[in-house]
Coordinates of C-alpha atoms in Angstrom, one line a residue:
M1 CA -13.5 -42.2 -13.3
F2 CA -14.8 -39.1 -15.4
L3 CA -18.4 -40.7 -14.9
T4 CA -18.0 -40.6 -11.4
R5 CA -16.3 -37.3 -10.6
M6 CA -19.9 -35.8 -12.7
K7 CA -22.1 -38.5 -10.6
G8 CA -20.4 -36.5 -7.2
I9 CA -21.5 -33.0 -9.1
I10 CA -24.5 -33.9 -9.5
K11 CA -25.0 -35.5 -5.9
K12 CA -24.9 -32.3 -4.0
D13 CA -26.9 -31.1 -1.9
L14 CA -29.3 -28.9 -2.8
N15 CA -29.1 -26.1 -0.5
Q16 CA -25.7 -25.1 -2.5
E17 CA -25.2 -22.1 -4.1
N18 CA -25.7 -22.5 -8.1
V19 CA -21.8 -20.3 -9.0
L20 CA -20.3 -19.4 -12.2
I21 CA -16.4 -20.0 -12.4
Y22 CA -14.8 -16.6 -14.2
G23 CA -12.0 -18.4 -16.0
A24 CA -11.6 -21.9 -17.1
G25 CA -7.8 -22.2 -16.9
E26 CA -5.9 -24.6 -14.4
S27 CA -7.0 -22.6 -11.3
G28 CA -10.6 -23.2 -12.5
V29 CA -10.3 -26.6 -13.6
L30 CA -8.7 -26.9 -10.0
L31 CA -12.1 -25.7 -8.3
V32 CA -14.1 -28.1 -10.5
K33 CA -11.9 -31.2 -9.6
E34 CA -12.4 -30.1 -5.8
S35 CA -15.5 -30.2 -6.0
S36 CA -16.1 -33.8 -7.2
I37 CA -14.0 -35.6 -4.4
N38 CA -14.7 -33.1 -1.6
P39 CA -18.1 -33.8 0.1
N40 CA -18.3 -30.6 2.3
F41 CA -17.4 -28.8 -1.3
P42 CA -20.1 -25.5 -0.7
Y43 CA -21.1 -24.7 -4.2
K44 CA -22.7 -26.5 -6.8
I45 CA -20.6 -25.4 -9.9
V46 CA -22.6 -24.9 -12.7
G47 CA -20.1 -23.9 -15.8
F48 CA -17.7 -21.5 -16.7
L49 CA -17.5 -18.0 -18.0
D50 CA -14.5 -17.2 -19.9
D51 CA -13.4 -14.4 -22.6
N52 CA -11.3 -16.4 -25.0
I53 CA -13.4 -17.0 -28.1
N54 CA -11.9 -20.8 -28.4
K55 CA -13.2 -21.7 -25.2
I56 CA -16.8 -20.3 -25.2
G57 CA -19.6 -23.1 -26.4
G58 CA -17.1 -25.7 -25.6
K59 CA -16.5 -27.7 -22.2
V60 CA -13.8 -27.6 -19.5
Y61 CA -13.6 -30.7 -17.7
G62 CA -17.4 -31.6 -18.5
L63 CA -18.9 -27.7 -18.0
R64 CA -19.8 -25.7 -20.1
V65 CA -18.0 -22.6 -21.4
F66 CA -21.4 -19.9 -21.8
G67 CA -19.3 -17.0 -22.5
G68 CA -17.7 -13.8 -21.7
L69 CA -18.2 -10.8 -19.9
D70 CA -20.9 -9.5 -22.2
K71 CA -22.8 -12.7 -21.2
V72 CA -22.7 -12.8 -17.3
R73 CA -26.5 -10.9 -16.6
E74 CA -28.1 -13.6 -19.1
V75 CA -26.3 -16.9 -17.6
V76 CA -27.2 -15.8 -14.0
E77 CA -30.7 -15.0 -14.5
K78 CA -31.3 -18.3 -16.5
K79 CA -29.2 -20.6 -14.2
D80 CA -30.2 -19.1 -11.1
I81 CA -26.4 -18.0 -10.0
S82 CA -26.1 -16.8 -6.7
K83 CA -22.4 -16.5 -7.1
I84 CA -19.2 -15.7 -9.3
I85 CA -15.7 -16.8 -8.2
I86 CA -13.0 -15.2 -10.5
S87 CA -10.5 -18.1 -11.0
M88 CA -8.2 -15.6 -13.0
P89 CA -4.8 -15.5 -11.1
S90 CA -2.3 -14.0 -13.7
V91 CA -4.9 -11.5 -15.2
S92 CA -4.5 -7.6 -14.7
Q93 CA -6.3 -5.8 -12.1
N94 CA -7.5 -3.6 -14.3
K95 CA -9.1 -7.0 -16.1
V96 CA -10.4 -8.0 -12.3
S97 CA -11.9 -4.7 -12.1
N98 CA -13.7 -4.2 -15.3
I99 CA -15.7 -7.8 -14.4
L100 CA -16.6 -6.7 -11.1
K101 CA -17.9 -3.4 -12.2
E102 CA -20.5 -5.7 -14.4
I103 CA -21.4 -8.1 -11.9
N104 CA -21.9 -5.0 -9.5
K105 CA -24.9 -4.1 -11.9
I106 CA -26.7 -7.7 -11.3
E107 CA -28.7 -7.4 -7.7
G108 CA -28.2 -10.3 -5.6
L109 CA -25.0 -11.8 -7.0
S110 CA -21.4 -11.5 -5.0
V111 CA -18.5 -12.5 -5.8
K112 CA -15.5 -14.6 -4.4
I113 CA -11.1 -14.6 -5.7
L114 CA -9.2 -17.5 -6.0
P115 CA -5.9 -16.7 -4.8
N116 CA -2.6 -16.9 -6.9
V117 CA -2.3 -20.7 -6.9
D118 CA 1.6 -20.0 -5.6
N119 CA 0.2 -18.5 -3.0
L120 CA -2.4 -21.0 -1.8
I121 CA -1.8 -22.3 1.9
E122 CA -2.9 -25.7 1.3
E123 CA -3.9 -28.3 -1.5
G124 CA -6.8 -29.4 -1.8
N125 CA -8.7 -27.4 0.0
L126 CA -9.5 -24.8 -2.5
A127 CA -12.7 -23.6 -1.4
T128 CA -11.9 -22.4 2.3
Q129 CA -9.0 -20.5 0.7
L130 CA -11.9 -18.4 -1.5
R131 CA -11.4 -14.8 -0.6
N132 CA -13.9 -12.2 -0.4
I133 CA -12.9 -8.8 -2.7
K134 CA -10.6 -6.5 -1.6
L135 CA -10.6 -2.6 -2.6
E136 CA -7.3 -2.5 -5.1
D137 CA -9.8 -5.5 -6.9
L138 CA -12.6 -2.6 -7.2
L139 CA -9.7 -0.2 -8.2
G140 CA -8.0 -1.3 -10.8
R141 CA -4.7 -0.2 -11.6
D142 CA -2.4 0.4 -14.9
E143 CA 0.8 -1.7 -14.4
I144 CA 3.5 0.8 -13.7
K145 CA 6.3 0.8 -15.9
I146 CA 9.8 2.0 -14.5
N147 CA 12.9 2.3 -16.1
T148 CA 14.6 -1.1 -14.6
K149 CA 18.1 -0.3 -16.2
E150 CA 17.8 2.9 -13.9
V151 CA 17.2 1.3 -11.0
F152 CA 19.6 -1.3 -11.4
D153 CA 22.5 0.8 -12.2
F154 CA 21.7 2.6 -9.0
I155 CA 20.9 -0.1 -6.7
Q156 CA 23.8 -2.8 -8.2
D157 CA 26.4 -3.7 -5.8
K158 CA 25.7 -0.9 -3.1
I159 CA 25.1 -1.2 0.7
I160 CA 21.3 0.1 1.5
F161 CA 19.8 0.9 4.8
V162 CA 16.1 0.9 4.9
T163 CA 14.8 2.5 8.2
G164 CA 11.6 1.3 9.2
G165 CA 11.9 -1.8 7.4
G166 CA 9.4 -3.9 9.3
G167 CA 6.8 -1.3 8.1
S168 CA 4.3 -1.4 5.1
I169 CA 6.4 0.4 2.9
G170 CA 9.6 -0.2 4.4
S171 CA 9.1 -3.7 3.8
E172 CA 7.8 -3.5 0.4
L173 CA 11.4 -1.3 -0.2
I174 CA 13.7 -4.0 1.0
N175 CA 11.7 -6.6 -1.0
Q176 CA 11.7 -4.7 -4.4
I177 CA 15.4 -3.8 -3.8
A178 CA 16.3 -7.4 -3.1
K179 CA 15.5 -7.7 -6.9
Y180 CA 18.3 -5.6 -7.9
N181 CA 21.8 -7.6 -6.8
P182 CA 22.5 -4.9 -3.7
K183 CA 25.8 -5.9 -1.9
R184 CA 24.1 -5.5 1.3
I185 CA 20.6 -4.3 2.7
I186 CA 20.2 -3.3 6.4
N187 CA 17.2 -3.1 8.0
I188 CA 16.7 -0.3 10.8
E189 CA 14.0 -1.0 13.3
I190 CA 13.2 -0.9 16.5
N191 CA 10.0 -3.6 16.3
E192 CA 11.9 -7.2 16.8
N193 CA 9.1 -9.0 16.2
T194 CA 8.4 -7.6 12.5
S195 CA 12.1 -7.8 11.9
Y196 CA 12.5 -10.9 12.7
L197 CA 9.3 -11.7 10.4
M198 CA 11.0 -10.4 7.8
E199 CA 14.0 -12.2 7.8
L200 CA 12.8 -15.3 7.9
E201 CA 10.6 -14.2 4.6
L202 CA 13.3 -12.5 3.0
K203 CA 16.0 -16.0 3.9
R204 CA 13.3 -17.9 1.7
K205 CA 12.9 -15.6 -1.3
Y206 CA 16.4 -14.3 -1.3
P207 CA 18.4 -17.1 0.3
Y208 CA 21.7 -15.7 -1.4
L209 CA 20.9 -12.0 -0.1
D210 CA 23.2 -10.6 2.4
Y211 CA 20.5 -9.0 4.5
K212 CA 21.0 -8.1 8.4
T213 CA 18.3 -6.3 10.8
E214 CA 19.9 -4.2 13.4
I215 CA 17.4 -3.4 16.4
A216 CA 17.9 0.9 16.5
S217 CA 15.7 3.9 16.9
V218 CA 16.0 6.7 14.6
R219 CA 16.1 9.0 18.2
D220 CA 19.1 7.1 18.9
F221 CA 21.6 9.0 17.2
D222 CA 24.8 7.1 18.6
K223 CA 23.5 4.2 17.9
L224 CA 22.6 5.1 14.5
D225 CA 26.4 6.5 14.4
I226 CA 27.9 3.1 15.4
L227 CA 26.0 1.8 12.2
F228 CA 26.5 4.0 9.7
N229 CA 30.4 3.5 10.7
K230 CA 30.4 -0.2 10.9
Y231 CA 28.5 -0.6 7.6
K232 CA 29.4 2.4 5.4
P233 CA 25.8 2.5 3.6
D234 CA 25.4 4.3 -0.1
I235 CA 21.6 4.8 0.0
L236 CA 19.2 5.0 2.5
F237 CA 15.5 5.3 2.4
H238 CA 13.9 6.2 5.6
A239 CA 10.6 4.9 6.1
A240 CA 10.3 4.7 10.2
A241 CA 7.9 7.4 11.0
H242 CA 4.6 7.6 13.3
K243 CA 2.1 7.9 10.7
H244 CA -1.2 7.4 12.6
V245 CA -3.5 10.5 12.5
P246 CA -5.5 10.6 15.6
L247 CA -2.6 8.9 17.7
M248 CA 0.0 11.6 17.0
E249 CA -2.8 14.1 17.6
N250 CA -3.5 12.9 20.9
N251 CA 1.0 12.7 21.3
P252 CA 2.2 15.4 19.2
E253 CA 5.7 15.1 21.6
E254 CA 6.1 11.2 20.4
A255 CA 5.6 12.5 16.5
I256 CA 7.8 15.4 17.1
K257 CA 10.5 12.7 18.8
N258 CA 10.3 10.4 16.4
N259 CA 9.5 12.1 13.1
I260 CA 11.6 15.6 13.4
F261 CA 14.6 14.7 15.5
G262 CA 14.8 11.0 14.2
T263 CA 14.8 12.7 10.5
K264 CA 17.7 15.2 11.6
N265 CA 19.6 12.0 13.5
I266 CA 19.2 10.1 9.9
A267 CA 20.3 13.2 8.1
E268 CA 23.2 14.2 10.4
C269 CA 24.4 10.5 9.7
C270 CA 23.8 10.7 5.7
L271 CA 26.4 13.9 6.1
K272 CA 28.6 12.9 8.1
Y273 CA 29.4 9.4 6.1
K274 CA 28.6 11.3 3.1
L275 CA 26.3 8.8 1.3
E276 CA 25.4 8.7 -2.5
S277 CA 21.2 9.3 -2.3
V278 CA 19.1 9.6 0.9
V279 CA 15.0 9.3 0.4
L280 CA 12.5 10.9 2.7
I281 CA 9.2 9.0 2.5
S282 CA 6.7 11.7 3.0
T283 CA 3.0 12.1 2.8
D284 CA 0.2 13.9 1.0
K285 CA -0.7 14.9 4.7
A286 CA 2.6 17.4 4.6
V287 CA 0.6 19.7 2.1
N288 CA -0.9 22.0 4.1
P289 CA -1.0 20.2 7.3
T290 CA -4.2 20.1 9.0
N291 CA -2.9 17.6 12.3
I292 CA 0.3 17.0 13.8
M293 CA 1.5 14.0 11.7
G294 CA 1.2 16.0 8.7
A295 CA 3.1 18.8 10.4
T296 CA 6.1 16.5 11.7
K297 CA 6.3 15.2 7.7
R298 CA 6.7 18.8 6.5
V299 CA 8.9 19.8 8.7
C300 CA 11.0 16.1 7.7
E301 CA 10.9 17.3 4.2
M302 CA 12.4 21.3 5.7
I303 CA 15.6 19.1 6.8
F304 CA 16.1 17.7 3.5
Q305 CA 16.5 20.1 1.9
K306 CA 18.3 22.7 4.2
Y307 CA 20.4 19.3 4.8
S308 CA 20.9 19.1 0.7
E309 CA 21.7 22.6 1.0
K310 CA 24.4 21.7 3.2
S311 CA 25.9 18.8 1.2
S312 CA 28.0 18.9 -2.3
N313 CA 28.7 15.1 -1.8
T314 CA 24.8 13.9 -1.2
K315 CA 21.6 13.6 -2.5
F316 CA 19.0 14.5 0.1
M317 CA 15.1 14.0 -1.5
A318 CA 12.1 13.5 -0.5
V319 CA 8.7 11.1 -2.0
R320 CA 5.4 12.5 -1.7
F321 CA 2.1 10.2 -2.1
G322 CA -1.0 9.4 -0.4
N323 CA -3.1 6.3 1.3
V324 CA -1.4 3.0 0.7
L325 CA -4.2 0.2 0.4
G326 CA -3.1 -2.4 3.3
S327 CA -1.1 -0.7 5.2
N328 CA -0.7 -1.2 8.9
G329 CA -3.5 0.5 10.6
S330 CA -5.4 2.0 7.3
V331 CA -9.2 1.9 6.5
I332 CA -9.5 -1.0 3.8
P333 CA -8.5 -3.9 5.8
I334 CA -10.4 -3.0 8.9
F335 CA -13.5 -3.2 6.4
S336 CA -12.7 -6.1 5.2
K337 CA -12.0 -7.9 8.7
L338 CA -15.8 -6.3 9.6
I339 CA -17.5 -7.8 6.5
E340 CA -15.9 -11.2 7.6
E341 CA -17.1 -10.7 11.1
G342 CA -20.8 -9.4 9.7
K343 CA -20.6 -6.1 11.7
N344 CA -21.4 -2.5 10.9
L345 CA -18.5 -0.9 8.6
T346 CA -17.4 2.5 10.6
L347 CA -16.8 5.3 8.2
T348 CA -16.0 9.1 9.7
H349 CA -17.5 11.0 6.6
K350 CA -20.4 10.1 3.6
D351 CA -18.2 12.3 1.7
I352 CA -14.7 11.5 2.5
I353 CA -12.3 11.4 -0.8
R354 CA -9.0 9.8 -1.1
Y355 CA -6.3 8.9 -3.2
F356 CA -5.1 5.3 -2.9
M357 CA -2.0 3.3 -4.5
T358 CA -0.9 -0.6 -3.9
I359 CA 2.5 -0.8 -1.9
P360 CA 4.3 -2.1 -4.6
E361 CA 3.5 0.4 -6.8
A362 CA 4.3 2.9 -3.9
A363 CA 7.5 1.0 -3.4
Q364 CA 8.6 0.7 -7.3
L365 CA 8.0 4.5 -8.0
V366 CA 10.1 5.5 -5.0
I367 CA 13.0 3.2 -5.9
E368 CA 12.4 5.0 -9.3
A369 CA 12.2 8.8 -8.1
A370 CA 15.7 8.0 -5.7
T371 CA 17.6 7.5 -9.3
I372 CA 15.5 10.4 -10.9
G373 CA 16.7 12.9 -8.1
K374 CA 19.3 15.2 -8.2
G375 CA 19.1 16.8 -4.6
G376 CA 16.8 19.3 -3.0
E377 CA 13.7 17.8 -4.7
I378 CA 10.6 17.2 -3.3
L379 CA 9.1 14.0 -5.9
I380 CA 5.5 13.3 -6.1
L381 CA 3.9 10.5 -7.0
D382 CA 0.9 10.5 -9.5
M383 CA -2.1 8.9 -7.5
G384 CA -4.7 8.6 -10.3
E385 CA -8.3 9.4 -9.6
P386 CA -9.9 10.5 -6.0
V387 CA -12.2 7.7 -4.6
K388 CA -15.2 7.9 -2.9
I389 CA -15.1 5.5 0.5
Y390 CA -18.8 5.6 1.1
D391 CA -19.4 4.0 -2.6
L392 CA -16.6 1.6 -2.2
A393 CA -17.4 0.4 0.8
K394 CA -21.0 0.1 0.0
N395 CA -19.6 -2.3 -3.5
M396 CA -16.9 -4.0 -0.8
I397 CA -20.2 -5.3 1.1
K398 CA -22.5 -6.0 -2.0
L399 CA -20.0 -7.7 -3.7
S400 CA -18.9 -9.9 -0.4
G401 CA -22.4 -10.8 -0.4
S402 CA -23.0 -9.2 3.1
T403 CA -26.1 -7.2 4.6
V404 CA -23.9 -5.3 7.4
G405 CA -24.6 -1.7 7.3
I406 CA -22.4 1.7 7.3
D407 CA -22.3 3.5 10.5
I408 CA -21.0 7.5 10.1
V409 CA -19.1 8.1 13.3
G410 CA -18.1 11.6 12.5
L411 CA -14.4 13.2 11.4
R412 CA -11.5 12.4 13.8
P413 CA -9.3 15.1 15.2
G414 CA -7.1 16.4 12.2
E415 CA -8.8 14.7 9.6
K416 CA -9.0 16.0 6.7
L417 CA -12.4 15.5 4.1
F418 CA -10.9 16.0 1.2
E419 CA -6.9 15.1 0.4
E420 CA -4.9 17.8 -1.6
L421 CA -3.6 17.2 -5.1
L422 CA -0.3 16.8 -4.5
Y423 CA 0.9 18.6 -7.4
D424 CA -0.2 21.2 -9.7
V425 CA 0.4 19.7 -13.4
N426 CA 0.8 23.1 -14.5
S427 CA 3.3 23.8 -12.3
S428 CA 5.1 21.0 -11.4
E429 CA 7.8 19.8 -13.7
K430 CA 7.8 16.1 -15.5
T431 CA 10.2 13.6 -15.0
S432 CA 10.8 10.6 -17.6
N433 CA 8.1 8.7 -15.5
N434 CA 5.0 10.4 -16.2
K435 CA 4.1 9.1 -12.6
I436 CA 6.5 11.2 -10.9
Y437 CA 6.4 14.6 -10.9
I438 CA 9.0 17.3 -9.3
T439 CA 7.0 19.8 -7.7
N440 CA 7.7 23.8 -8.1
M441 CA 10.5 24.7 -5.7
E442 CA 9.2 28.1 -5.6
N443 CA 6.2 26.9 -3.3
E444 CA 7.9 24.6 -1.3
K445 CA 11.0 26.8 -0.3
V446 CA 12.0 26.6 3.5
K447 CA 11.4 30.1 4.3
V448 CA 12.4 29.6 8.3
D449 CA 16.0 28.6 9.2
I450 CA 14.8 25.0 11.3
E451 CA 17.4 24.8 13.0
D452 CA 16.8 27.8 15.3
Y453 CA 13.5 26.0 16.5
Y454 CA 15.2 22.3 17.9
T455 CA 16.1 23.8 20.9
I456 CA 12.8 25.3 21.2
L457 CA 10.8 22.0 20.8
K458 CA 13.1 20.1 22.8
D459 CA 12.0 22.5 25.8
L460 CA 8.2 22.4 25.3
I461 CA 8.8 18.3 24.7
K462 CA 10.0 18.6 28.7
E463 CA 7.9 20.8 29.7
N464 CA 5.2 19.0 28.0
D465 CA 3.3 21.7 26.7
I466 CA 1.1 20.6 24.0
I467 CA 0.0 24.0 22.7
G468 CA 3.6 25.6 22.6
M469 CA 4.1 22.6 20.1
R470 CA 1.1 23.0 18.1
R471 CA 1.8 26.6 17.9
T472 CA 5.6 26.2 17.0
L473 CA 4.7 23.7 14.3
A474 CA 2.5 26.3 12.9
N475 CA 5.2 29.5 13.2
I476 CA 7.9 26.6 11.2
I477 CA 5.6 25.4 8.5
G478 CA 2.9 28.8 7.9
T479 CA 0.5 27.2 6.0
F480 CA -0.4 24.8 8.8
K481 CA -4.1 24.8 9.4
G482 CA -4.0 22.2 12.4
R483 CA -5.5 23.6 15.6
V484 CA -3.4 25.3 18.1
E485 CA -5.1 25.7 21.1

């Protein structure tokens, strides 16, 4: 049987790429097994790389384990390797990032990654499920450590509302919250398609979870009031918002109606029904905003700060963070799709820099931030080191084995070249989690009575006075740096 398998490996088309498998474990062996029985397997597996010294020099399923990371270049050159398949589903992102940095030094060498075996779409067809690298593979992130006991005490047996639970952050918040034994989770979402898919996924993952979707808009105060009265929530995470910068730049009235008035409706209901804690999901774009989306999110923070002053029962707080990897409409999934389609990547500026965090990281820290907040604060998530998007795009192209180019198309309306730091280490207050800070409250203090502007904004929307809306947002915020004409 073994000889039959090996003959299958040897009798391969000479045009096949020579590949090494990084990871001589169970999933790597599955690939070798498939290559021996699948006549259409596209690669010739030459051997393994592995960092386990007990495996180096030996053989796994008849193939040699040549060495670890320090042997990559030597083996690639000796064996004429054109691709490395990383088959280490349980290894940390940091480890994958270090491997990719080493591989990236070698010209003509590309990478594929085998997903976690549990996430494979179908058994026995692994080659078609090998994926190109993603941005998170390149970045490498330290594992987030949270105070599980505090989060458990915060969530357990509570009725939780999540607005916008069908979106990238909202859906991950629900997934994370479900682990901590809530009494019930209610997803308030206007998009019925994403809501339906969420229900299917949650029923599969958490069959005993009391979960319900309510199709509703945060703009509709009367419907919200009915839902609050019906379910009597304890905690609310407000993730519903319009977040797309160029679209909101061209449709400021929609950003104002959804973000500002939607947040006001949520805050009013939370105050009325005396919730324990309410958390606004905010953004780095609220810092000295240069666009309508960021400006409306800064006003949302101000609304929560004002409602915190009104309430002695409910803790109103906001959590700010930057770009999340893989969020709906973000640039990285678009890059990946263009690479797969063999099309040039489009980038707005060669020097554009951003901070990134994975969606699970952000959701975990938002939930812990909610346990830390006492009310009235703006909590800031540490996004790590800034990333130059052009360099990342080049690395994604190279390591995917693609030859597509990068087209520089110019900054979009309202887009910043450099995102500002979310916090100043010297003036921000540290918390029990080294990834969470509390911003200097004097710097963020609301200097206007936001309630004076609600009627003005409503009238401007009725009149479709775009310039008036921009000027009013600038008057409210004071640090608005976007166009007002």
